[in-house]
């Protein structure tokens, strides 16, 4: 029996999968509503803010006018001596701004986070908020969920090209590949990157670019898009997060490509807003005419409102109304034509995977590229898939999966991305692995390479042996000369604890040791901005931020460092208990992300007695011992 028939699914199974996705979206929506309701009921400031989804007691620090008449309002703590709490709000997050502490009587305004700094948060709002104090809450993004639901509803019963693509993605038909042709590459690529670009171009239905940490996945994706455009193709370039889309946009714009970014301008990095659809419309030759027409229409309406004493001639009022309506209609038509002209001239449209379909009308793309595809739930990809001849998925299913709130939906399969499912169905038939990484010292890379990537990764010669001590002004000592250190706390009585009045866990002794090592690195000449501390638990992040005296050192959860890197990364594993329970440390993909953020120095603190009962951590400990970097907390000087 052929491999095709072994994996063949039935039409009923295909329908069932789409019905399941609809049910998962409903479960996710309900879970988010319940979580928001619970959070809003918390009156104590600590309780409300501990989730990382709420910030209380804010005041307006600054504001300015943004694109589309929006207000960009900057909030900071009303009491400037209080630091901003650790929070999960990112650029692009949908939020609601409410007067505080008078939430019941104050008006709630929907907004979008447009900028995030250490002590401030900027939110794009359609109206200026009234009040002296405010709270900001992460809110449900039901519009995005409705777009996903509409997309999978359409895909479920579609025929033609979309129906054919659906059958391939469900495993009912074999994907096809054409001839792999030579390319005149725009950028310098290694052999595996070149093969990935050619492989993606040869796909007639689907291809996967599997990019482990530091292997230049986005560089490869950008080159693929440029080569597709050279072939005369129109490309839809997507990613699940605004940050990832901006990364694509920045590189494509830098390569002088005709690219347009669609979406809420507040979700786009400020230095890239000239490439947004809103920004291009604002700067177009037609915009002064459009504004003039709108102003003239509004002036006519105001003139009509002033007719109180003198009665106008018969029919004059209706004629003025018709003129105002005509002006508005003509302005809208001119604006629509301007948008169409801008989009028609573009070779590449950049957007998040759940963009507003109405903006693109009936446009069709020869190629859709979805970067960071493993961080998107499957329904999120179908919005893009509705509009393309073929798709290339780029990402790494051995790193962070999609974020899912509903435990039940995750258990049923909602946390499995489309790319992960395609790898399960087809594996190497549709994928190519990027094998050279440009980030880590070999001893930082090797464990991850062996455990997750069959030992196929190799370090580029520029990074294979680089260490902190090789940086200018960094002193030579054990901390800066060794690329890896593991400090075992077993037997020290450094037990974990629940955060007071919370559910998250922390480990004060580990936190203090980690910060002591941060101090040692800074004292050795390492720049604070080149250091990151990663903790798997939000409570440990909060504790570390409270205890830290080092300005510029980043402290965050694993999720906050996905796709990023630092010269030195210190990880506190937190879990230390006699039962050997490790909670969601058991999600080893999350640990893969944490272990691969460091370029020159990785330092891990953990309790071997707690984590050693799990196969992954047993192998990790064995690896640390094999390269001679295992230490115990008993070897630490008492100072």
Coordinates of C-alpha atoms in Angstrom, one line a residue:
X1 CA 0.0 0.0 0.0
X2 CA 1.3 3.5 -0.9
X3 CA 2.1 6.1 1.7
X4 CA -0.6 8.2 0.2
X5 CA -3.3 5.5 0.9
X6 CA -1.9 4.8 4.4
X7 CA -2.5 8.4 5.4
X8 CA -5.7 9.0 3.3
X9 CA -8.5 10.5 5.4
X10 CA -12.2 10.3 4.4
X11 CA -14.4 13.2 3.4
X12 CA -16.3 12.6 6.7
X13 CA -13.1 13.0 8.7
X14 CA -12.3 16.2 6.8
X15 CA -15.7 17.6 7.7
X16 CA -15.4 16.5 11.3
X17 CA -12.0 18.3 11.6
X18 CA -13.6 21.6 10.4
X19 CA -16.6 21.1 12.8
X20 CA -14.1 20.5 15.6
X21 CA -12.3 23.8 14.8
X22 CA -15.6 25.6 15.0
X23 CA -16.2 24.0 18.4
X24 CA -12.7 24.9 19.6
X25 CA -13.3 28.6 18.7
X26 CA -16.5 28.5 20.7
X27 CA -14.7 27.0 23.7
X28 CA -11.9 29.6 23.4
X29 CA -14.4 32.4 23.3
X30 CA -16.3 31.2 26.3
X31 CA -13.0 30.7 28.3
X32 CA -11.9 34.2 27.5
X33 CA -15.2 35.7 28.5
X34 CA -15.1 33.8 31.8
X35 CA -11.5 34.9 32.5
X36 CA -12.3 38.5 31.8
X37 CA -15.3 38.4 34.1
X38 CA -13.2 36.9 36.9
X39 CA -10.5 39.4 36.5
X40 CA -12.9 42.4 36.6
X41 CA -14.3 41.2 39.9
X42 CA -11.0 41.4 41.7
X43 CA -11.0 44.5 43.7
X44 CA -7.6 44.1 45.4
X45 CA -4.9 45.7 43.3
X46 CA -2.5 42.9 43.7
X47 CA -5.1 40.3 42.8
X48 CA -6.3 42.2 39.8
X49 CA -2.7 42.7 38.4
X50 CA -1.2 39.3 39.2
X51 CA -2.6 37.8 35.9
X52 CA -0.5 40.3 33.9
X53 CA -3.6 41.2 32.0
X54 CA -4.6 44.3 34.0
X55 CA -2.9 47.5 35.0
X56 CA -4.6 49.7 37.7
X57 CA -4.2 53.3 38.9
X58 CA -2.9 54.9 35.7
X59 CA -2.9 58.5 34.7
X60 CA -2.5 60.2 31.3
X61 CA 1.1 61.2 30.8
X62 CA 1.0 62.4 27.2
X63 CA -1.1 62.2 24.1
X64 CA -1.0 63.0 20.4
X65 CA -3.1 62.7 17.3
X66 CA -2.5 59.5 15.3
X67 CA -3.5 58.2 11.8
X68 CA -7.2 58.1 11.0
X69 CA -8.1 60.6 13.7
X70 CA -7.2 58.2 16.5
X71 CA -5.8 59.5 19.8
X72 CA -2.4 57.9 20.9
X73 CA -2.7 58.2 24.7
X74 CA 0.3 57.4 26.9
X75 CA -0.5 56.0 30.4
X76 CA 1.8 55.7 33.4
X77 CA 1.4 55.1 37.1
X78 CA -0.5 57.9 38.8
X79 CA 1.9 57.5 41.7
X80 CA 5.2 57.9 39.9
X81 CA 7.1 56.2 42.8
X82 CA 5.2 52.9 42.0
X83 CA 6.7 50.9 39.2
X84 CA 4.6 49.5 36.4
X85 CA 3.8 45.8 37.2
X86 CA 4.9 43.0 35.0
X87 CA 2.2 42.5 32.4
X88 CA 1.4 40.5 29.2
X89 CA 0.1 43.5 27.2
X90 CA 2.0 43.7 23.9
X91 CA 2.0 46.1 20.9
X92 CA -1.2 45.2 19.0
X93 CA -3.1 43.8 22.1
X94 CA -6.8 44.7 22.2
X95 CA -7.6 46.5 25.5
X96 CA -10.3 48.3 27.2
X97 CA -9.6 51.6 29.1
X98 CA -11.9 52.3 32.0
X99 CA -12.0 55.1 34.6
X100 CA -10.5 53.9 37.9
X101 CA -11.5 53.4 40.7
X102 CA -15.0 54.4 39.5
X103 CA -15.3 51.6 36.9
X104 CA -19.1 51.2 37.3
X105 CA -19.9 54.8 36.4
X106 CA -17.0 55.5 34.0
X107 CA -17.1 54.9 30.2
X108 CA -15.2 51.9 28.8
X109 CA -13.2 52.6 25.6
X110 CA -11.9 49.9 23.2
X111 CA -8.3 50.4 22.1
X112 CA -5.1 48.9 20.9
X113 CA -1.7 48.9 22.5
X114 CA 0.5 51.0 20.2
X115 CA 3.7 51.3 22.2
X116 CA 5.1 49.6 25.3
X117 CA 8.0 50.9 27.5
X118 CA 9.3 50.1 30.9
X119 CA 7.1 52.6 32.8
X120 CA 4.5 53.6 30.2
X121 CA 1.9 52.1 27.9
X122 CA 0.6 53.9 24.8
X123 CA -3.0 53.0 23.6
X124 CA -4.7 54.0 20.4
X125 CA -8.2 55.1 21.0
X126 CA -11.0 56.5 18.8
X127 CA -12.1 58.9 21.6
X128 CA -10.1 60.8 24.2
X129 CA -10.7 59.3 27.7
X130 CA -12.3 61.4 30.5
X131 CA -11.1 61.0 34.1
X132 CA -8.2 61.4 36.4
X133 CA -7.4 57.7 37.0
X134 CA -7.7 54.7 34.7
X135 CA -7.3 50.9 34.4
X136 CA -6.3 49.1 31.3
X137 CA -7.5 45.5 30.7
X138 CA -6.6 43.0 28.0
X139 CA -9.9 42.2 26.3
X140 CA -11.3 39.5 24.0
X141 CA -10.6 39.9 20.3
X142 CA -14.0 38.6 19.1
X143 CA -13.5 40.3 15.7
X144 CA -10.5 38.1 15.0
X145 CA -12.4 35.0 16.2
X146 CA -15.3 35.8 13.9
X147 CA -12.9 36.2 10.9
X148 CA -11.4 32.8 11.7
X149 CA -14.9 31.2 12.0
X150 CA -16.0 32.7 8.7
X151 CA -12.8 31.4 7.0
X152 CA -13.1 27.8 8.1
X153 CA -16.9 27.8 7.3
X154 CA -16.0 28.9 3.7
X155 CA -13.2 26.4 3.4
X156 CA -15.2 23.5 4.7
X157 CA -17.5 23.2 1.7
X158 CA -15.4 24.9 -0.9
X159 CA -14.6 23.5 -4.4
X160 CA -12.2 24.5 -7.1
X161 CA -8.7 25.5 -6.2
X162 CA -9.5 26.1 -2.6
X163 CA -11.2 22.7 -2.3
X164 CA -8.1 21.1 -3.9
X165 CA -5.8 22.8 -1.4
X166 CA -8.1 21.8 1.5
X167 CA -7.8 18.1 0.4
X168 CA -4.0 18.3 0.4
X169 CA -3.9 20.0 3.8
X170 CA -6.2 17.2 5.1
X171 CA -4.0 14.5 3.7
X172 CA -6.5 13.4 1.0
X173 CA -4.2 14.3 -2.0
X174 CA -0.5 14.4 -2.5
X175 CA 1.2 17.8 -2.8
X176 CA 2.9 18.5 -6.1
X177 CA 6.3 20.0 -6.8
X178 CA 7.7 21.4 -10.1
X179 CA 11.2 21.7 -11.3
X180 CA 13.7 23.4 -9.0
X181 CA 15.4 26.2 -10.9
X182 CA 18.5 28.2 -10.2
X183 CA 18.1 31.6 -8.6
X184 CA 20.1 34.8 -8.6
X185 CA 19.9 35.4 -4.9
X186 CA 19.5 38.9 -3.5
X187 CA 21.3 38.1 -0.2
X188 CA 24.1 35.8 0.8
X189 CA 22.6 32.5 1.9
X190 CA 24.1 29.2 3.1
X191 CA 23.4 26.0 1.2
X192 CA 20.4 24.9 3.3
X193 CA 18.8 28.3 3.0
X194 CA 19.3 28.3 -0.8
X195 CA 17.7 24.9 -1.0
X196 CA 14.8 26.1 1.1
X197 CA 14.1 29.0 -1.2
X198 CA 14.3 26.8 -4.3
X199 CA 12.1 24.2 -2.6
X200 CA 9.5 26.8 -1.7
X201 CA 9.5 28.2 -5.2
X202 CA 9.0 24.7 -6.7
X203 CA 5.9 23.9 -4.5
X204 CA 2.6 23.9 -6.4
X205 CA 0.5 23.5 -3.3
X206 CA 2.4 23.6 0.0
X207 CA 5.9 23.6 1.4
X208 CA 7.3 24.0 4.9
X209 CA 10.5 25.8 5.8
X210 CA 11.6 24.4 9.2
X211 CA 13.7 26.9 11.0
X212 CA 15.3 26.0 14.3
X213 CA 16.6 28.7 16.6
X214 CA 19.1 31.1 15.1
X215 CA 19.1 29.5 11.6
X216 CA 18.0 32.7 9.7
X217 CA 14.4 31.6 9.0
X218 CA 13.1 35.1 8.4
X219 CA 16.1 35.9 6.1
X220 CA 15.2 32.8 4.1
X221 CA 11.5 33.7 4.0
X222 CA 12.3 37.3 2.8
X223 CA 14.5 35.9 0.0
X224 CA 11.8 33.5 -1.0
X225 CA 9.3 36.3 -1.3
X226 CA 11.7 38.5 -3.4
X227 CA 12.4 35.6 -5.8
X228 CA 8.6 34.9 -6.1
X229 CA 8.1 38.6 -7.0
X230 CA 10.9 38.4 -9.6
X231 CA 8.9 35.6 -11.2
X232 CA 5.9 38.0 -11.5
X233 CA 4.0 36.6 -8.6
X234 CA 1.8 38.5 -6.2
X235 CA 2.6 37.6 -2.6
X236 CA 0.6 37.7 0.7
X237 CA 3.1 37.7 3.5
X238 CA 1.6 36.9 6.9
X239 CA 2.4 36.1 10.5
X240 CA 0.3 35.6 13.6
X241 CA 1.8 38.5 15.5
X242 CA 2.3 42.2 14.6
X243 CA 5.9 42.0 15.7
X244 CA 6.6 39.2 13.2
X245 CA 4.8 41.0 10.4
X246 CA 6.8 44.2 11.1
X247 CA 10.0 42.2 10.9
X248 CA 9.0 41.0 7.4
X249 CA 7.9 44.5 6.4
X250 CA 11.1 46.1 7.6
X251 CA 13.3 43.7 5.6
X252 CA 11.2 43.8 2.5
X253 CA 11.0 47.6 2.5
X254 CA 14.8 47.7 3.1
X255 CA 15.2 45.5 0.0
X256 CA 13.2 48.2 -2.0
X257 CA 10.2 45.9 -2.6
X258 CA 6.8 47.3 -3.4
X259 CA 5.2 46.3 -0.2
X260 CA 2.1 47.6 1.7
X261 CA 1.2 46.7 5.3
X262 CA -2.6 46.4 6.0
X263 CA -4.1 46.5 9.4
X264 CA -4.6 48.9 12.3
X265 CA -1.8 51.5 12.1
X266 CA -1.4 51.5 15.9
X267 CA -0.4 47.9 15.7
X268 CA 2.6 48.8 13.4
X269 CA 5.9 50.0 14.6
X270 CA 6.1 53.8 14.3
X271 CA 9.1 53.9 12.0
X272 CA 7.3 51.6 9.5
X273 CA 3.9 53.4 9.4
X274 CA 4.9 55.1 6.1
X275 CA 4.5 51.7 4.5
X276 CA 1.0 51.1 5.9
X277 CA -2.1 51.4 3.8
X278 CA -3.4 54.2 6.1
X279 CA 0.0 56.0 5.9
X280 CA 0.1 55.7 2.1
X281 CA -3.4 57.0 1.7
X282 CA -2.7 59.9 4.0
X283 CA 0.3 60.9 1.9
X284 CA -1.4 60.4 -1.5
X285 CA -2.1 63.3 -3.9
X286 CA -5.8 62.5 -3.5
X287 CA -6.0 63.0 0.2
X288 CA -6.2 66.9 0.3
X289 CA -9.1 66.6 -2.2
X290 CA -10.8 64.0 -0.1
X291 CA -10.4 66.1 3.1
X292 CA -11.7 69.2 1.3
X293 CA -14.8 67.3 0.1
X294 CA -15.5 65.9 3.6
X295 CA -15.1 69.4 5.1
X296 CA -17.4 71.0 2.6
X297 CA -20.1 68.3 3.3
X298 CA -19.8 69.0 7.1
X299 CA -20.0 72.7 6.5
X300 CA -23.3 72.2 4.6
X301 CA -24.7 70.1 7.5
X302 CA -23.7 72.8 10.0
X303 CA -25.4 75.4 7.8
X304 CA -28.5 73.3 7.8
X305 CA -28.5 73.2 11.6
X306 CA -28.3 77.0 11.8
X307 CA -31.6 77.4 9.9
X308 CA -33.8 78.4 12.8
X309 CA -35.2 81.9 12.1
X310 CA -35.1 82.5 8.4
X311 CA -37.0 79.9 6.5
X312 CA -35.1 78.8 3.3
X313 CA -36.6 78.7 -0.1
X314 CA -38.8 75.7 -0.9
X315 CA -36.7 72.7 -1.7
X316 CA -33.4 74.4 -0.6
X317 CA -32.9 72.3 2.5
X318 CA -33.3 69.0 0.5
X319 CA -31.0 70.3 -2.2
X320 CA -28.4 71.1 0.4
X321 CA -28.7 67.6 1.9
X322 CA -28.4 66.0 -1.5
X323 CA -25.2 68.1 -2.2
X324 CA -23.7 67.1 1.2
X325 CA -24.5 63.4 0.6
X326 CA -23.1 63.6 -3.0
X327 CA -19.8 65.2 -1.6
X328 CA -19.5 62.5 1.0
X329 CA -20.2 59.8 -1.5
X330 CA -17.7 61.2 -4.0
X331 CA -15.1 61.5 -1.2
X332 CA -15.6 57.8 -0.2
X333 CA -15.4 56.7 -3.9
X334 CA -12.2 58.7 -4.4
X335 CA -10.8 57.2 -1.1
X336 CA -11.7 53.7 -2.3
X337 CA -10.1 54.2 -5.7
X338 CA -7.0 55.5 -3.9
X339 CA -6.8 52.4 -1.8
X340 CA -7.3 50.2 -4.8
X341 CA -4.5 52.0 -6.7
X342 CA -2.1 51.6 -3.8
X343 CA -2.9 47.9 -3.4
X344 CA -2.8 47.2 -7.1
X345 CA 0.7 48.7 -7.4
X346 CA 2.0 46.5 -4.5
X347 CA 3.7 43.2 -5.3
X348 CA 3.6 42.2 -1.6
X349 CA 0.8 42.7 1.0
X350 CA 1.9 42.2 4.6
X351 CA -0.7 41.5 7.3
X352 CA -1.4 39.4 10.3
X353 CA -3.0 36.1 9.6
X354 CA -6.4 37.4 10.7
X355 CA -6.5 40.5 8.6
X356 CA -9.8 42.2 7.6
X357 CA -10.7 40.5 4.4
X358 CA -12.9 43.4 3.2
X359 CA -9.8 45.6 2.7
X360 CA -8.4 43.3 0.0
X361 CA -11.8 42.8 -1.7
X362 CA -11.5 40.0 -4.3
X363 CA -7.7 40.0 -4.7
X364 CA -6.0 36.7 -5.3
X365 CA -2.3 35.9 -4.6
X366 CA 0.0 33.5 -6.4
X367 CA 1.7 32.7 -3.1
X368 CA 0.9 33.1 0.6
X369 CA 3.8 32.9 3.1
X370 CA 3.0 32.4 6.7
X371 CA 6.0 33.1 9.0
X372 CA 6.0 31.8 12.6
X373 CA 3.2 29.5 11.5
X374 CA 3.5 27.3 14.5
X375 CA 2.4 30.1 16.8
X376 CA -0.9 30.4 15.0
X377 CA -3.9 28.2 15.7
X378 CA -5.1 26.4 12.5
X379 CA -8.3 28.6 12.0
X380 CA -6.0 31.6 12.0
X381 CA -4.2 30.4 8.9
X382 CA -7.3 29.8 6.9
X383 CA -8.0 33.5 6.4
X384 CA -4.9 33.6 4.3
X385 CA -5.4 30.3 2.7
X386 CA -8.7 31.4 1.2
X387 CA -6.8 33.8 -1.1
X388 CA -3.8 31.9 -2.4
X389 CA -2.8 29.5 -5.2
X390 CA -0.1 27.9 -2.9
X391 CA 1.3 28.4 0.6
X392 CA 4.7 28.2 2.3
X393 CA 4.6 27.7 6.1
X394 CA 7.7 28.8 8.0
X395 CA 8.4 28.1 11.6
X396 CA 9.5 25.5 14.1
X397 CA 7.0 23.1 15.7
X398 CA 9.7 22.3 18.4
X399 CA 9.2 25.8 19.8
X400 CA 6.2 27.6 21.3
X401 CA 2.8 26.3 20.2
X402 CA -0.3 28.6 19.7
X403 CA -1.5 30.3 22.9
X404 CA -4.8 28.7 23.9
X405 CA -6.9 29.8 26.9
X406 CA -9.4 27.0 27.0
X407 CA -7.8 23.9 28.5
X408 CA -10.6 21.7 27.0
X409 CA -10.0 23.1 23.5
X410 CA -6.2 22.6 23.9
X411 CA -6.8 19.0 25.1
X412 CA -8.9 18.3 22.0
X413 CA -6.3 19.6 19.6
X414 CA -6.7 23.4 19.3
X415 CA -3.0 23.9 20.4
X416 CA -1.8 21.9 17.4
X417 CA -0.9 24.3 14.6
X418 CA -1.5 23.7 10.9
X419 CA 2.2 23.4 10.3
X420 CA 2.6 20.8 13.0
X421 CA -0.3 18.8 11.5
X422 CA 1.3 19.0 8.1
X423 CA 4.6 17.7 9.5
X424 CA 2.7 14.8 11.1
X425 CA 1.0 13.9 7.7
X426 CA 3.9 14.5 5.3
X427 CA 7.1 15.0 7.2
X428 CA 10.1 15.4 4.9
X429 CA 8.0 15.2 1.8
X430 CA 7.0 18.8 2.0
X431 CA 9.6 20.3 4.4
X432 CA 13.3 21.3 4.4
X433 CA 15.4 22.0 7.5
X434 CA 17.6 25.0 7.9
X435 CA 20.8 23.5 9.4
X436 CA 23.3 26.3 10.1
X437 CA 22.6 28.5 13.1
X438 CA 24.1 32.0 13.6
X439 CA 23.4 32.7 17.3
X440 CA 24.9 30.2 19.8
X441 CA 28.2 28.9 21.0
X442 CA 28.3 25.2 20.1
X443 CA 28.0 24.1 23.7
X444 CA 24.8 26.1 24.0
X445 CA 23.5 24.7 20.8
X446 CA 24.4 21.0 21.0
X447 CA 21.8 19.8 23.5
X448 CA 18.9 21.3 21.7
X449 CA 20.3 20.1 18.3
X450 CA 20.6 16.5 19.5
X451 CA 17.3 16.4 21.3
X452 CA 15.0 18.2 18.9
X453 CA 16.7 18.2 15.5
X454 CA 18.5 14.8 15.3
X455 CA 21.8 16.5 15.8
X456 CA 21.6 18.2 12.3
X457 CA 22.4 21.7 13.4
X458 CA 25.8 23.2 13.0
X459 CA 27.1 26.5 14.3
X460 CA 28.4 29.0 11.8
X461 CA 32.1 29.7 12.1
X462 CA 31.4 33.2 13.4
X463 CA 29.6 31.9 16.5
X464 CA 30.8 28.4 17.2
X465 CA 33.3 29.3 19.9
X466 CA 32.4 33.0 20.8
X467 CA 32.2 33.8 24.5
X468 CA 31.5 36.8 26.7
X469 CA 35.2 37.2 27.4
X470 CA 35.7 37.9 23.7
X471 CA 33.7 41.1 23.9
X472 CA 35.5 44.3 24.3
X473 CA 35.9 45.5 28.0
X474 CA 34.7 42.1 29.5
X475 CA 37.1 40.7 32.1
X476 CA 38.2 37.1 32.1
X477 CA 36.9 34.9 34.8
X478 CA 35.0 31.7 35.2
X479 CA 31.6 33.4 34.6
X480 CA 32.7 35.0 31.3
X481 CA 35.0 32.3 30.0
X482 CA 32.6 29.4 30.2
X483 CA 29.7 29.4 27.7
X484 CA 27.5 27.3 29.9
X485 CA 26.9 26.9 33.6
X486 CA 24.4 24.8 35.5
X487 CA 24.0 25.3 39.3
X488 CA 22.2 22.5 41.1
X489 CA 20.2 23.5 44.2
X490 CA 19.3 19.9 45.3
X491 CA 19.5 19.4 49.0
X492 CA 19.8 23.1 49.8
X493 CA 16.2 23.4 51.0
X494 CA 15.4 26.0 48.4
X495 CA 11.8 25.0 48.1
X496 CA 9.4 26.7 45.7
X497 CA 6.4 28.6 47.1
X498 CA 3.0 29.8 45.9
X499 CA 2.8 33.5 45.4
X500 CA 0.8 35.0 48.3
X501 CA -2.9 35.0 47.3
X502 CA -1.9 33.6 43.9
X503 CA -1.6 30.5 41.8
X504 CA 1.8 31.1 40.2
X505 CA 5.0 29.8 41.8
X506 CA 8.2 31.4 42.7
X507 CA 11.5 30.5 44.4
X508 CA 13.1 33.4 46.3
X509 CA 16.4 31.7 46.9
X510 CA 16.8 31.0 43.2
X511 CA 15.8 34.6 42.4
X512 CA 18.5 36.0 44.7
X513 CA 21.2 33.7 43.2
X514 CA 20.2 34.6 39.7
X515 CA 20.5 38.3 40.5
X516 CA 23.8 37.7 42.2
X517 CA 25.1 36.2 38.9
X518 CA 23.6 39.1 36.9
X519 CA 25.6 41.4 39.2
X520 CA 28.7 39.3 38.6
X521 CA 28.3 39.6 34.8
X522 CA 27.8 43.4 34.9
X523 CA 30.8 43.7 37.3
X524 CA 32.8 41.8 34.7
X525 CA 32.0 44.4 32.1
X526 CA 28.9 42.9 30.3
X527 CA 26.4 45.5 29.3
X528 CA 23.1 45.2 31.2
X529 CA 21.1 45.5 28.0
X530 CA 22.9 42.3 26.7
X531 CA 21.6 40.3 29.7
X532 CA 18.2 38.6 30.0
X533 CA 16.7 36.6 32.8
X534 CA 14.0 34.0 31.9
X535 CA 11.6 32.4 34.3
X536 CA 8.8 29.9 33.4
X537 CA 6.4 31.4 36.0
X538 CA 4.9 34.9 36.1
X539 CA 5.3 35.0 40.0
X540 CA 9.1 34.5 39.6
X541 CA 9.2 37.2 37.0
X542 CA 7.4 39.6 39.3
X543 CA 9.7 38.7 42.2
X544 CA 12.8 39.2 40.2
X545 CA 11.7 42.6 39.0
X546 CA 11.0 43.6 42.5
X547 CA 14.4 42.5 43.7
X548 CA 16.5 43.6 40.7
X549 CA 18.6 46.8 41.0
X550 CA 20.0 46.4 37.5
X551 CA 18.5 48.9 35.0
X552 CA 18.5 47.6 31.4
X553 CA 18.4 43.9 32.3
X554 CA 15.3 42.2 30.7
X555 CA 13.3 39.9 32.9
X556 CA 10.4 38.0 31.4
X557 CA 8.7 34.7 30.8
X558 CA 9.7 32.3 28.1
X559 CA 6.9 33.6 25.8
X560 CA 8.3 37.1 26.0
X561 CA 11.6 36.0 24.5
X562 CA 10.3 33.8 21.6
X563 CA 12.3 34.8 18.5
X564 CA 14.7 36.9 20.4
X565 CA 18.3 36.6 21.7
X566 CA 20.8 38.1 24.2
X567 CA 24.5 37.7 24.7
X568 CA 23.9 36.2 28.2
X569 CA 20.7 34.5 29.3
X570 CA 20.1 33.2 32.9
X571 CA 17.2 30.8 33.5
X572 CA 15.6 30.0 36.9
X573 CA 13.6 26.8 36.7
X574 CA 11.8 27.6 40.0
X575 CA 10.4 24.1 40.7
X576 CA 11.8 22.5 43.9
X577 CA 9.7 20.1 45.8
X578 CA 9.8 16.6 47.4
X579 CA 7.1 15.3 45.2
X580 CA 9.1 15.9 42.0
X581 CA 6.3 17.9 40.4
X582 CA 7.4 20.2 37.6
X583 CA 4.1 21.5 36.3
X584 CA 4.3 23.0 32.8
X585 CA 8.1 22.6 32.8
X586 CA 6.9 19.3 31.3
X587 CA 6.3 21.3 28.0
X588 CA 9.8 20.7 26.7
X589 CA 9.2 22.9 23.7
X590 CA 9.0 25.9 26.0
X591 CA 12.3 24.9 27.5
X592 CA 13.8 24.5 24.1
X593 CA 13.0 28.2 23.5
X594 CA 14.5 29.2 26.8
X595 CA 17.7 27.3 26.3
X596 CA 18.3 28.7 22.8
X597 CA 18.1 32.5 23.5
X598 CA 21.7 32.9 24.6
X599 CA 24.5 33.8 22.2
X600 CA 27.6 33.6 24.4
X601 CA 26.5 32.6 27.9
X602 CA 23.8 30.3 29.2
X603 CA 23.4 29.9 33.0
X604 CA 20.7 27.7 34.4
X605 CA 19.7 27.3 38.1
X606 CA 17.5 24.3 39.1
X607 CA 16.9 21.4 41.5
X608 CA 18.1 18.2 39.9
X609 CA 16.2 16.1 42.5
X610 CA 12.9 17.7 41.3
X611 CA 13.5 17.7 37.6
X612 CA 15.7 14.7 37.2
X613 CA 12.8 12.2 37.2
X614 CA 11.8 13.4 33.7
X615 CA 13.6 12.0 30.7
X616 CA 14.2 15.4 29.0
X617 CA 15.7 16.9 32.1
X618 CA 17.7 13.8 33.0
X619 CA 19.3 14.1 29.5
X620 CA 19.9 17.8 30.0
X621 CA 21.6 17.2 33.3
X622 CA 23.7 14.4 31.8
X623 CA 24.7 16.8 29.0
X624 CA 25.8 19.5 31.4
X625 CA 27.9 17.0 33.3
X626 CA 29.4 15.7 30.0
X627 CA 30.7 19.1 29.1
X628 CA 32.0 19.9 32.6
X629 CA 29.7 22.8 33.5
X630 CA 27.8 21.2 36.4
X631 CA 28.1 23.0 39.7
X632 CA 26.3 22.8 43.0
X633 CA 25.0 25.6 45.1
X634 CA 27.3 24.4 47.8
X635 CA 30.2 25.7 45.7
X636 CA 28.9 29.2 45.7
X637 CA 30.8 31.6 48.0
X638 CA 28.9 32.8 51.1
X639 CA 28.9 36.6 50.8

